Short mmCIF file of C-alpha atoms and ligand atoms in Angstrom, two decimals:
data_model
loop_
_atom_site.label_atom_id
_atom_site.label_comp_id
_atom_site.label_asym_id
_atom_site.label_seq_id
_atom_site.Cartn_x
_atom_site.Cartn_y
_atom_site.Cartn_z
CA MET A 1 -27.30 141.33 188.69
CA ARG A 2 -26.81 144.96 188.90
CA LEU A 3 -28.41 145.43 192.37
CA SER A 4 -26.72 142.67 194.34
CA GLY A 5 -25.93 143.54 197.93
CA LYS A 6 -28.34 146.46 197.83
CA HIS A 7 -30.92 146.74 200.60
CA ILE A 8 -34.16 148.48 199.44
CA VAL A 9 -37.32 149.34 201.36
CA LEU A 10 -40.20 149.22 198.90
CA GLY A 11 -43.15 151.29 200.28
CA VAL A 12 -46.51 150.54 198.57
CA THR A 13 -49.53 152.73 199.07
CA GLY A 14 -53.21 152.48 198.19
CA SER A 15 -53.47 153.13 194.46
CA ILE A 16 -54.77 151.09 191.50
CA ALA A 17 -51.07 151.13 190.37
CA ALA A 18 -50.24 148.98 193.48
CA TYR A 19 -50.48 145.91 191.22
CA LYS A 20 -47.53 147.28 189.28
CA ALA A 21 -45.58 147.17 192.62
CA ALA A 22 -45.46 143.36 192.22
CA TYR A 23 -43.76 143.68 188.79
CA LEU A 24 -41.37 146.30 190.26
CA LEU A 25 -40.55 144.05 193.25
CA ARG A 26 -39.87 141.21 190.86
CA GLY A 27 -37.59 143.37 188.77
CA LEU A 28 -35.60 144.52 191.89
CA VAL A 29 -35.17 141.03 193.18
CA LYS A 30 -34.10 139.74 189.80
CA GLU A 31 -31.36 142.23 189.79
CA GLY A 32 -30.24 140.86 193.12
CA ALA A 33 -31.58 143.46 195.57
CA GLU A 34 -32.82 142.41 199.07
CA VAL A 35 -36.22 144.08 199.37
CA GLN A 36 -38.33 144.62 202.44
CA VAL A 37 -41.88 145.64 201.52
CA VAL A 38 -43.75 148.05 203.70
CA MET A 39 -47.47 148.42 202.79
CA THR A 40 -49.96 151.03 204.09
CA PRO A 41 -53.32 149.63 205.27
CA SER A 42 -55.05 150.86 202.14
CA ALA A 43 -52.39 149.33 199.91
CA LYS A 44 -53.64 145.90 201.10
CA GLU A 45 -57.04 146.69 199.58
CA PHE A 46 -55.38 146.73 196.14
CA ILE A 47 -52.76 143.97 196.38
CA THR A 48 -52.30 141.20 199.06
CA SER A 49 -49.34 140.97 201.26
CA VAL A 50 -49.12 137.23 200.41
CA THR A 51 -48.14 138.25 196.79
CA MET A 52 -45.58 140.77 197.98
CA SER A 53 -44.02 138.54 200.68
CA ALA A 54 -43.89 135.60 198.23
CA LEU A 55 -42.02 137.77 195.68
CA SER A 56 -39.69 139.39 198.18
CA GLY A 57 -39.10 136.25 200.32
CA LYS A 58 -39.73 138.27 203.45
CA PRO A 59 -42.95 138.93 205.53
CA VAL A 60 -44.53 142.28 204.51
CA ILE A 61 -44.51 144.89 207.29
CA SER A 62 -47.54 147.09 207.61
CA GLU A 63 -48.45 147.31 211.32
CA PHE A 64 -46.39 148.74 214.26
CA PHE A 65 -46.95 145.46 216.00
CA SER A 66 -47.20 141.93 214.84
CA THR A 67 -50.62 140.58 215.54
CA ASN A 68 -49.19 137.02 216.04
CA ASP A 69 -46.79 137.56 218.95
CA GLY A 70 -47.15 141.25 219.71
CA SER A 71 -43.47 141.90 218.69
CA TRP A 72 -42.50 145.45 217.64
CA ASN A 73 -41.62 146.21 214.09
CA SER A 74 -38.81 148.82 214.39
CA HIS A 75 -39.04 151.50 211.75
CA VAL A 76 -35.79 152.82 213.08
CA ASP A 77 -33.93 149.68 212.24
CA LEU A 78 -35.54 149.42 208.86
CA GLY A 79 -34.65 153.00 208.11
CA GLN A 80 -30.96 152.22 208.98
CA TRP A 81 -30.89 148.93 207.16
CA ALA A 82 -31.91 150.35 203.83
CA ASP A 83 -29.57 151.71 201.14
CA LEU A 84 -32.62 153.16 199.44
CA MET A 85 -36.24 153.71 200.16
CA LEU A 86 -38.49 153.56 197.11
CA ILE A 87 -42.13 154.52 197.48
CA ALA A 88 -44.03 153.28 194.51
CA PRO A 89 -46.84 153.85 193.98
CA ALA A 90 -47.14 156.94 196.10
CA THR A 91 -50.67 158.33 196.44
CA ALA A 92 -51.51 162.11 196.96
CA ALA A 93 -52.43 161.16 200.62
CA THR A 94 -48.99 159.56 201.28
CA LEU A 95 -47.15 162.51 199.57
CA GLY A 96 -49.00 164.90 201.90
CA LYS A 97 -48.23 162.86 204.95
CA MET A 98 -44.56 162.67 204.03
CA ALA A 99 -44.35 166.35 203.36
CA HIS A 100 -45.98 167.16 206.68
CA ALA A 101 -44.56 164.34 208.92
CA VAL A 102 -48.07 162.81 209.58
CA CYS A 103 -46.92 159.57 211.07
CA ASP A 104 -50.05 157.44 211.18
CA ASN A 105 -48.62 154.26 209.48
CA MET A 106 -45.47 152.23 209.37
CA LEU A 107 -44.47 153.58 205.92
CA ILE A 108 -44.30 157.18 207.06
CA THR A 109 -42.51 156.36 210.38
CA THR A 110 -39.98 154.44 208.25
CA TYR A 111 -39.63 157.29 205.93
CA LEU A 112 -38.95 159.75 208.78
CA SER A 113 -36.38 157.45 210.31
CA ALA A 114 -34.63 156.64 206.97
CA LYS A 115 -31.00 157.70 206.79
CA CYS A 116 -30.74 156.64 203.07
CA PRO A 117 -31.88 158.47 199.88
CA VAL A 118 -35.64 158.27 199.04
CA MET A 119 -37.11 157.86 195.61
CA ILE A 120 -40.83 158.52 195.03
CA ALA A 121 -43.01 157.41 192.14
CA PRO A 122 -46.32 159.20 192.31
CA ALA A 123 -49.51 157.68 190.97
CA MET A 124 -52.86 159.40 190.82
CA ASP A 125 -55.60 160.83 188.60
CA LEU A 126 -54.55 163.87 186.49
CA ASP A 127 -56.60 166.47 188.32
CA MET A 128 -55.32 165.26 191.71
CA PHE A 129 -51.77 165.35 190.28
CA ARG A 130 -51.95 168.92 189.07
CA HIS A 131 -53.90 170.31 192.09
CA PRO A 132 -51.79 173.09 193.59
CA ALA A 133 -51.80 171.35 197.06
CA ASN A 134 -50.28 168.23 195.55
CA LEU A 135 -47.82 170.07 193.49
CA ARG A 136 -46.90 172.00 196.62
CA ASN A 137 -46.27 168.80 198.52
CA ILE A 138 -44.09 167.45 195.69
CA GLU A 139 -42.06 170.60 195.78
CA LEU A 140 -41.61 170.32 199.54
CA LEU A 141 -40.44 166.74 199.16
CA ARG A 142 -38.04 167.67 196.47
CA ALA A 143 -36.65 170.48 198.61
CA ASP A 144 -36.12 167.97 201.38
CA GLY A 145 -33.79 166.13 199.04
CA ASN A 146 -36.09 163.27 197.86
CA LEU A 147 -35.93 162.11 194.22
CA ILE A 148 -39.19 162.22 192.39
CA ILE A 149 -39.84 159.85 189.44
CA GLU A 150 -42.21 161.90 187.39
CA PRO A 151 -45.50 160.16 186.50
CA GLY A 152 -45.99 159.55 182.78
CA GLU A 153 -48.93 160.65 180.58
CA GLY A 154 -51.50 158.14 179.46
CA ALA A 155 -54.80 156.42 180.16
CA LEU A 156 -55.65 156.56 183.79
CA ALA A 157 -57.85 154.19 185.91
CA SER A 158 -60.57 156.88 185.96
CA GLY A 159 -60.96 156.59 182.27
CA LEU A 160 -59.36 160.02 181.78
CA HIS A 161 -56.11 160.68 179.91
CA GLY A 162 -53.33 162.78 181.26
CA LYS A 163 -50.38 162.95 183.62
CA GLY A 164 -50.52 160.96 186.79
CA ARG A 165 -49.82 157.40 185.78
CA MET A 166 -47.07 155.75 187.77
CA GLU A 167 -43.89 155.27 185.68
CA GLU A 168 -43.58 151.72 184.35
CA PRO A 169 -41.85 149.16 186.69
CA ASP A 170 -38.99 148.42 184.22
CA VAL A 171 -38.23 152.09 183.95
CA ILE A 172 -38.22 152.47 187.73
CA VAL A 173 -35.81 149.56 188.05
CA GLU A 174 -33.48 151.28 185.62
CA GLU A 175 -33.73 154.51 187.50
CA VAL A 176 -32.79 152.62 190.68
CA ILE A 177 -29.80 150.94 188.88
CA LYS A 178 -28.75 154.37 187.56
CA PHE A 179 -28.97 155.84 191.08
CA PHE A 180 -26.67 153.21 192.53
CA GLY A 181 -24.26 153.38 189.54
CA GLN A 182 -23.72 157.12 190.01
CA LYS A 183 -20.40 157.81 191.41
CA LYS A 184 -20.34 160.70 193.80
CA LYS A 185 -17.93 162.66 191.61
CA LEU A 186 -17.90 165.80 193.61
CA LEU A 187 -17.07 164.10 196.96
CA ASN A 188 -14.91 166.41 199.22
CA LYS A 189 -15.63 169.38 197.00
CA HIS A 190 -17.17 172.54 198.29
CA PHE A 191 -19.31 174.83 196.21
CA LEU A 192 -20.79 178.28 196.66
CA VAL A 193 -24.14 178.88 195.12
CA THR A 194 -26.01 182.13 195.02
CA ALA A 195 -29.85 182.14 194.69
CA GLY A 196 -32.93 184.31 194.81
CA PRO A 197 -33.39 188.07 194.36
CA THR A 198 -31.75 190.91 196.26
CA TYR A 199 -33.78 193.67 198.01
CA GLU A 200 -32.30 197.12 197.78
CA LYS A 201 -33.76 199.29 200.56
CA ILE A 202 -35.47 202.63 199.73
CA ASP A 203 -36.88 203.39 203.16
CA PRO A 204 -37.74 201.34 206.18
CA VAL A 205 -40.74 199.79 204.40
CA ARG A 206 -39.90 199.73 200.70
CA PHE A 207 -37.30 198.12 198.46
CA ILE A 208 -36.37 197.44 194.85
CA GLY A 209 -36.46 193.77 194.09
CA ASN A 210 -37.27 191.33 191.34
CA TYR A 211 -39.39 188.16 190.72
CA SER A 212 -36.65 185.58 191.25
CA SER A 213 -38.04 182.68 193.40
CA GLY A 214 -34.65 181.09 194.10
CA LYS A 215 -35.92 177.71 192.86
CA MET A 216 -33.14 177.30 190.22
CA GLY A 217 -30.39 177.94 192.66
CA TYR A 218 -31.83 175.73 195.42
CA ALA A 219 -32.27 172.90 192.77
CA ILE A 220 -28.59 173.31 191.90
CA ALA A 221 -27.48 173.17 195.56
CA HIS A 222 -29.47 169.94 195.89
CA GLU A 223 -27.90 168.47 192.68
CA LEU A 224 -24.49 169.37 193.90
CA VAL A 225 -25.07 167.63 197.21
CA ARG A 226 -26.37 164.57 195.29
CA ALA A 227 -23.04 164.52 193.43
CA GLY A 228 -21.20 164.38 196.77
CA ALA A 229 -20.32 168.07 197.31
CA LYS A 230 -20.79 170.28 200.33
CA VAL A 231 -22.70 173.52 199.43
CA THR A 232 -22.86 177.01 200.99
CA LEU A 233 -25.91 178.77 199.60
CA VAL A 234 -25.91 182.51 199.81
CA SER A 235 -29.58 183.21 199.34
CA GLY A 236 -31.55 186.39 198.94
CA PRO A 237 -35.09 186.61 200.48
CA VAL A 238 -37.04 183.60 199.27
CA GLU A 239 -39.94 181.36 200.40
CA ILE A 240 -38.03 178.14 200.24
CA LYS A 241 -36.91 176.59 203.49
CA ASN A 242 -33.79 174.47 203.44
CA THR A 243 -33.89 171.25 205.28
CA ASN A 244 -30.85 169.48 203.76
CA PRO A 245 -28.05 169.22 206.33
CA GLN A 246 -25.38 169.19 203.55
CA ILE A 247 -26.46 172.73 202.46
CA LYS A 248 -25.49 175.63 204.65
CA VAL A 249 -27.73 178.60 203.99
CA ILE A 250 -26.37 182.13 204.56
CA ALA A 251 -29.41 184.52 204.29
CA VAL A 252 -28.61 187.94 202.93
CA GLU A 253 -30.92 190.73 201.72
CA SER A 254 -28.99 193.23 199.58
CA ALA A 255 -26.59 193.01 196.73
CA HIS A 256 -23.98 194.43 199.04
CA GLU A 257 -24.49 191.78 201.72
CA MET A 258 -24.41 189.08 199.04
CA HIS A 259 -21.09 190.54 197.68
CA GLU A 260 -19.52 190.56 201.17
CA ALA A 261 -20.63 187.00 201.87
CA CYS A 262 -19.34 185.62 198.51
CA ILE A 263 -16.04 187.39 198.65
CA GLY A 264 -15.35 186.06 202.12
CA LEU A 265 -16.37 182.42 201.12
CA PHE A 266 -15.08 181.95 197.58
CA PRO A 267 -11.35 181.36 198.40
CA GLN A 268 -12.28 178.25 200.49
CA THR A 269 -14.37 176.66 197.79
CA ASP A 270 -13.75 174.64 194.59
CA GLY A 271 -16.00 176.94 192.61
CA ALA A 272 -19.22 178.89 192.49
CA VAL A 273 -22.56 178.90 190.67
CA MET A 274 -23.88 182.46 190.33
CA CYS A 275 -27.63 181.86 190.07
CA ALA A 276 -28.93 184.87 192.03
CA ALA A 277 -30.74 187.79 190.23
CA VAL A 278 -28.66 190.40 191.83
CA ALA A 279 -29.90 194.08 191.58
CA ASP A 280 -27.63 196.03 189.27
CA PHE A 281 -28.53 199.31 190.92
CA THR A 282 -29.18 200.39 194.49
CA PRO A 283 -30.49 203.69 196.00
CA VAL A 284 -27.71 206.20 196.80
CA GLN A 285 -29.43 206.99 200.05
CA VAL A 286 -31.82 204.97 202.21
CA ALA A 287 -34.39 207.23 203.85
CA GLY A 288 -34.26 206.83 207.70
CA SER A 289 -37.96 207.08 207.96
CA LYS A 290 -40.92 206.27 205.68
CA ILE A 291 -41.02 208.65 202.67
CA LYS A 292 -44.23 210.63 202.76
CA ARG A 293 -46.51 211.31 199.68
CA GLU A 294 -45.87 215.01 199.92
CA LYS A 295 -45.08 215.86 196.31
CA ASP A 296 -46.45 214.72 192.81
CA ASP A 297 -43.18 213.12 191.81
CA LEU A 298 -40.36 211.37 193.55
CA MET A 299 -36.82 210.90 192.31
CA ILE A 300 -34.75 208.12 193.70
CA GLN A 301 -31.15 208.26 192.68
CA LEU A 302 -29.49 204.91 192.08
CA LYS A 303 -25.88 203.82 192.00
CA PRO A 304 -24.52 200.55 190.43
CA THR A 305 -23.90 197.61 192.71
CA ARG A 306 -20.72 195.51 192.61
CA ASP A 307 -20.82 192.68 190.08
CA ILE A 308 -20.24 189.66 192.32
CA ALA A 309 -19.64 187.19 189.45
CA SER A 310 -17.06 189.58 187.89
CA ASP A 311 -15.26 190.03 191.15
CA LEU A 312 -15.07 186.24 191.78
CA GLY A 313 -13.86 185.90 188.16
CA GLN A 314 -10.96 188.19 189.07
CA MET A 315 -10.15 186.22 192.23
CA LYS A 316 -10.56 182.79 190.57
CA SER A 317 -7.51 180.38 190.83
CA ASP A 318 -6.76 177.70 188.30
CA GLN A 319 -8.26 175.16 190.62
CA GLN A 320 -11.71 176.82 190.77
CA LEU A 321 -14.71 176.62 188.44
CA LEU A 322 -17.01 179.59 188.01
CA VAL A 323 -20.54 179.27 186.44
CA GLY A 324 -22.76 182.15 185.74
CA PHE A 325 -26.22 182.75 184.36
CA ALA A 326 -27.36 185.07 181.63
CA LEU A 327 -31.05 186.12 181.18
CA GLU A 328 -31.28 187.65 177.82
CA THR A 329 -34.02 188.93 175.43
CA ASP A 330 -31.99 189.81 172.20
CA ASP A 331 -28.94 188.36 170.57
CA GLU A 332 -28.99 185.80 173.20
CA LEU A 333 -26.05 183.65 172.23
CA SER A 334 -23.50 186.44 171.51
CA ASN A 335 -24.61 188.37 174.68
CA ALA A 336 -24.19 185.31 176.79
CA PHE A 337 -20.78 184.48 175.42
CA ALA A 338 -19.64 188.16 175.89
CA LYS A 339 -20.82 187.93 179.49
CA LEU A 340 -18.84 184.75 179.95
CA THR A 341 -15.62 186.42 178.69
CA ARG A 342 -16.21 189.72 180.56
CA LYS A 343 -16.80 188.00 183.87
CA ASN A 344 -14.05 185.29 183.40
CA LEU A 345 -16.53 182.44 183.76
CA ASP A 346 -15.99 178.82 182.75
CA LEU A 347 -19.55 178.15 181.96
CA ILE A 348 -22.56 180.29 181.32
CA VAL A 349 -26.20 179.11 181.53
CA LEU A 350 -28.35 181.01 179.09
CA ASN A 351 -32.08 181.64 179.71
CA SER A 352 -34.01 183.44 177.08
CA LEU A 353 -37.09 185.31 178.15
CA ASN A 354 -38.40 184.45 174.63
CA ASP A 355 -38.81 180.81 175.67
CA HIS A 356 -42.10 179.95 177.14
CA GLY A 357 -41.68 178.22 180.49
CA ALA A 358 -38.22 179.62 181.17
CA GLY A 359 -37.24 182.22 183.73
CA PHE A 360 -38.69 183.48 187.03
CA GLY A 361 -41.30 181.94 189.18
CA VAL A 362 -42.01 178.85 187.04
CA ASP A 363 -40.96 175.33 187.89
CA THR A 364 -39.50 174.71 184.54
CA ASN A 365 -36.59 176.11 182.59
CA LYS A 366 -35.08 175.92 179.13
CA ILE A 367 -31.33 176.53 178.98
CA THR A 368 -28.38 176.70 176.62
CA LEU A 369 -24.98 175.96 178.07
CA ILE A 370 -21.98 177.74 176.65
CA GLY A 371 -18.29 177.08 177.57
CA LYS A 372 -15.19 178.92 176.75
CA ASN A 373 -15.05 177.18 173.32
CA ASN A 374 -18.28 179.05 172.43
CA ASN A 375 -19.87 175.82 171.32
CA PRO A 376 -23.46 175.99 172.69
CA ALA A 377 -25.36 172.95 173.96
CA PHE A 378 -29.11 173.33 173.67
CA PHE A 379 -31.47 171.63 175.99
CA GLU A 380 -35.30 170.94 176.09
CA LEU A 381 -37.83 172.57 178.37
CA LYS A 382 -37.44 170.51 181.59
CA SER A 383 -38.16 170.73 185.36
CA LYS A 384 -35.86 172.92 187.29
CA ALA A 385 -34.60 169.75 189.14
CA GLU A 386 -33.71 168.11 185.76
CA VAL A 387 -32.11 171.32 184.49
CA ALA A 388 -29.98 171.41 187.74
CA ALA A 389 -28.83 167.86 186.95
CA ASP A 390 -27.71 168.96 183.39
CA ILE A 391 -25.82 171.97 184.75
CA VAL A 392 -24.06 169.78 187.46
CA ALA A 393 -23.18 167.18 184.78
CA ALA A 394 -21.62 169.88 182.65
CA MET A 395 -19.61 171.22 185.57
CA VAL A 396 -18.42 167.59 186.35
CA SER A 397 -17.29 167.22 182.66
CA GLU A 398 -15.56 170.60 182.73
CA MET A 399 -13.65 169.63 186.02
CA GLU A 400 -12.74 166.27 184.57
CA ARG A 401 -11.50 167.91 181.36
CA LYS A 402 -9.28 170.20 183.39
CA GLY A 403 -8.06 167.26 185.62
CA LYS A 404 -9.69 168.74 188.75
CA LEU A 405 -11.42 165.43 189.78
CA GLN A 406 -9.66 162.27 190.82
CA GLU A 407 -10.69 159.14 188.94
N1 LIG B 1 -24.33 188.91 188.77
C1 LIG B 1 -23.67 189.13 189.90
N2 LIG B 1 -23.67 190.38 190.51
C2 LIG B 1 -24.30 191.37 189.97
C3 LIG B 1 -25.06 191.17 188.75
C4 LIG B 1 -25.01 189.94 188.18
O1 LIG B 1 -23.07 188.15 190.48
N3 LIG B 1 -24.34 192.56 190.52
C5 LIG B 1 -24.28 187.57 188.12
C6 LIG B 1 -25.61 186.85 187.99
O2 LIG B 1 -25.74 186.06 189.17
C7 LIG B 1 -25.43 186.02 186.74
C8 LIG B 1 -24.60 186.81 185.95
O3 LIG B 1 -23.91 187.80 186.75
O4 LIG B 1 -24.82 184.79 187.04
C9 LIG B 1 -25.27 187.65 184.84
O5 LIG B 1 -26.35 188.33 185.37
P1 LIG B 1 -27.20 189.31 184.35
O6 LIG B 1 -28.15 189.96 185.21
O7 LIG B 1 -27.69 188.43 183.16
O8 LIG B 1 -26.08 190.19 183.76
P2 LIG B 1 -25.57 191.61 184.08
O9 LIG B 1 -24.16 191.50 184.27
O10 LIG B 1 -26.34 192.30 185.08
O11 LIG B 1 -25.78 192.30 182.57
P3 LIG B 1 -27.06 192.90 181.96
O12 LIG B 1 -28.10 193.14 183.06
O13 LIG B 1 -26.57 194.16 181.35
O14 LIG B 1 -27.51 191.87 180.99
#
């Protein structure tokens, strides 16, 4: 019984896959979990509360008030009781309500009151799943620190075939067990992460920038927090809003500001992950007023910026771990290893622009991890959240190898 003593709130929403929630519930209970089922009103159109209460051994909650005696179902108590909230299946409507705090049922109020981690297993038709509005909501939920159990590909209730099918109940049970089994290996550790682009001012209205979205750096920050660490994220200008209280964001704009922030913070940390796409050059002079179109050509003289990763590499103590990124187009492996040596890094994450689905702006990445032994580990194309998990796992092994983590 791998889940004995665990309190789980199982949220069920109105999807054809709701019938699978019964198998899921049975799987959780079999493993010893105490489960409180919360159903949305439309979930009850797909599966009865009698089935779910019989399997969980507890009355199902779905209304704010009990119709029998008018007693109040406290979503706050439920949110505090739970060690984990699992929402499976989660419809597009529920994902939208969770992402935007639309509290019109017991499940969403419980979600907003929950102090525990939340896992979400979406289920919907393939076109609904890949609609930009739905994908945007999933990204918002991920950024809020929720764990998404990606739907699988296969035959859908609509008769179509594609991605949107809720992951199988036995796989979800294993994910839950894995989640509880994970030791918070980076507890009491503090990491610095850099993310996003830098903007180098030309005049009051123009800058030199790049296409970095910051997604990879923010995903790493979340993953470090999940492993128990505290994170200070020095972020260039990005669209992402941080909502995780364990992540302190220091917003900067230029390479110079990022350098200053990192140099000040690094000595108090156990290490840093340099994920930002820092400008290598910046204008020698910033025009005080808008540059006018007076001539046919314009020369802007640039000077190199400070290499933040390199400077941290110089400052690094034996107790600290320094991870860098390398975006390469040619001789990728040897260039990345040379960068690791030059900047005194412990680990370098290589992205090749030759790999489809890797690099700026996209939600996926394909990486190769290279350590000081120059023995590259190649990874498949994955979501940036999964890539972040691989990077943090490599950091943990490196710290264990060096004896920097207690057993
Ligand atoms: N980096 C940094 N400060 C800079 C430039 C880069 O901290 N001024 C960091 C990046 O965050 C990344 C690593 O150094 O972790 C490598 O960045 P990359 O742009 O690939 O390498 P460069 O050193 O700029 O070399 P080149 O552009 O010649 O490949």
